[in-house]
Amino acid sequence: MNVVIVYAHPYDGSFCKGLLDTVSSRLQSRGANVKVKDLVKMNFDPVMRPDDLKATKTKVYSDEVKQEQADVLWADAIVTIAPVWFAAMPGFMKAYFDKVFITGFAYDHTGVGKLQGKRVFSLFTNGVNDPFLEMSRQYDAIHYVMDCLFGMTGFIDVATKFFASVPTVTDEQRKQYLAEAVEFVDQIFDRQPGEIGQKGHCALLTKLVVKGYLNGAV
Ligand SMILES: Cc1cc2nc3c(=O)[nH]c(=O)nc-3n(C[C@H](O)[C@H](O)[C@H](O)COP(=O)(O)O)c2cc1C
């Protein structure tokens, strides 16, 4: 089992770093080959440069993007770890996926994602709790993006877990959160590919649009 962990947090004292350490050692102890993408330490360039975007047509990628794409192809599963910032993954994590999963590499206009059969397991930390998160539709906001990003590109499982009120909970609660993170990533080994599925319908809708069912062509 090959797993790429995409990690987006600027400093080591964070709870996200605790999740990274716990999850990567758990995955390795269960036999996975793990590559960690610490976007800040790697200094991953989050800017979509002209040549990066032209790659949708030229398929000429920067060395940095090419390396990440090779690792994505190598991976059976991707794990993401990040804080929620303004109801979203941090901009520099989104930028990683915009650049690496670019049109022509991760999906194209056939409506069939090019990363078929892969799985993604995402861990997000929150500063606040319900009912704020639910009522302000922060879960929905993240689920929509995950559904489009991974649904359009062919992933068959898109699993997401949130950890509420991280800065203010007790140490005991944080330990409990780490135990839940272990259970969450254990699904990579303990559940069949496709068993979790997706929360939205982006994969299906993309196919229907491309075939003309939803845009008047049929
Ligand atoms: C710019 C910014 C925006 C934030 N927006 C949200 C938000 O929309 N929802 C939320 O629950 N927490 C929000 N937070 C709080 C962080 O999610 C929280 O501090 C973090 O998840 C704690 O985990 P850490 O110790 O790993 O940083 C925000 C924090 C920052 C810096």
PDB file of N, CA and C in Angstrom, residues 83-84 124-129 133 138-139 142 162-167:
ATOM      1  N   PRO A  83      -5.468  22.578   8.777  1.00  0.00           N
ATOM      2  CA  PRO A  83      -6.493  23.322   9.515  1.00  0.00           C
ATOM      3  C   PRO A  83      -7.545  23.858   8.554  1.00  0.00           C
ATOM      4  N   VAL A  84      -8.732  24.136   9.078  1.00  0.00           N
ATOM      5  CA  VAL A  84      -9.746  24.841   8.278  1.00  0.00           C
ATOM      6  C   VAL A  84      -9.498  26.331   8.449  1.00  0.00           C
ATOM      7  N   PHE A 124      -9.182  17.377   9.045  1.00  0.00           N
ATOM      8  CA  PHE A 124      -9.206  18.830   9.186  1.00  0.00           C
ATOM      9  C   PHE A 124      -9.363  19.204  10.657  1.00  0.00           C
ATOM     10  N   THR A 125      -8.599  20.201  11.097  1.00  0.00           N
ATOM     11  CA  THR A 125      -8.804  20.730  12.443  1.00  0.00           C
ATOM     12  C   THR A 125      -9.594  22.030  12.344  1.00  0.00           C
ATOM     13  N   ASN A 126     -10.473  22.228  13.339  1.00  0.00           N
ATOM     14  CA  ASN A 126     -11.289  23.448  13.406  1.00  0.00           C
ATOM     15  C   ASN A 126     -10.974  24.230  14.668  1.00  0.00           C
ATOM     16  N   GLY A 127     -11.180  25.552  14.584  1.00  0.00           N
ATOM     17  CA  GLY A 127     -11.014  26.381  15.774  1.00  0.00           C
ATOM     18  C   GLY A 127     -12.275  26.417  16.611  1.00  0.00           C
ATOM     19  N   VAL A 128     -13.413  26.163  15.988  1.00  0.00           N
ATOM     20  CA  VAL A 128     -14.698  26.250  16.683  1.00  0.00           C
ATOM     21  C   VAL A 128     -15.447  24.930  16.575  1.00  0.00           C
ATOM     22  N   ASN A 129     -16.682  24.972  17.041  1.00  0.00           N
ATOM     23  CA  ASN A 129     -17.447  23.746  17.250  1.00  0.00           C
ATOM     24  C   ASN A 129     -18.827  23.889  16.636  1.00  0.00           C
ATOM     25  N   LEU A 133     -20.303  25.441  13.202  1.00  0.00           N
ATOM     26  CA  LEU A 133     -19.777  24.852  11.953  1.00  0.00           C
ATOM     27  C   LEU A 133     -20.901  24.386  11.042  1.00  0.00           C
ATOM     28  N   GLN A 138     -20.006  25.212   7.108  1.00  0.00           N
ATOM     29  CA  GLN A 138     -18.572  24.987   6.855  1.00  0.00           C
ATOM     30  C   GLN A 138     -18.302  23.551   6.407  1.00  0.00           C
ATOM     31  N   TYR A 139     -19.040  22.579   6.970  1.00  0.00           N
ATOM     32  CA  TYR A 139     -18.822  21.190   6.516  1.00  0.00           C
ATOM     33  C   TYR A 139     -19.206  21.077   5.044  1.00  0.00           C
ATOM     34  N   ILE A 142     -16.624  22.466   2.622  1.00  0.00           N
ATOM     35  CA  ILE A 142     -15.468  21.579   2.393  1.00  0.00           C
ATOM     36  C   ILE A 142     -15.883  20.357   1.582  1.00  0.00           C
ATOM     37  N   PHE A 162     -13.370  15.758  10.796  1.00  0.00           N
ATOM     38  CA  PHE A 162     -13.117  17.073  11.396  1.00  0.00           C
ATOM     39  C   PHE A 162     -12.863  16.916  12.898  1.00  0.00           C
ATOM     40  N   PHE A 163     -11.964  17.762  13.410  1.00  0.00           N
ATOM     41  CA  PHE A 163     -11.674  17.786  14.842  1.00  0.00           C
ATOM     42  C   PHE A 163     -12.023  19.190  15.352  1.00  0.00           C
ATOM     43  N   ALA A 164     -13.054  19.269  16.191  1.00  0.00           N
ATOM     44  CA  ALA A 164     -13.601  20.574  16.585  1.00  0.00           C
ATOM     45  C   ALA A 164     -12.818  21.232  17.717  1.00  0.00           C
ATOM     46  N   SER A 165     -12.875  22.558  17.745  1.00  0.00           N
ATOM     47  CA  SER A 165     -12.383  23.377  18.871  1.00  0.00           C
ATOM     48  C   SER A 165     -10.978  23.011  19.319  1.00  0.00           C
ATOM     49  N   VAL A 166     -10.117  22.705  18.379  1.00  0.00           N
ATOM     50  CA  VAL A 166      -8.780  22.197  18.711  1.00  0.00           C
ATOM     51  C   VAL A 166      -7.999  23.106  19.679  1.00  0.00           C
ATOM     52  N   PRO A 167      -8.016  24.442  19.497  1.00  0.00           N
ATOM     53  CA  PRO A 167      -7.190  25.263  20.397  1.00  0.00           C
ATOM     54  C   PRO A 167      -7.681  25.280  21.848  1.00  0.00           C
TER      55      PRO A 167
END
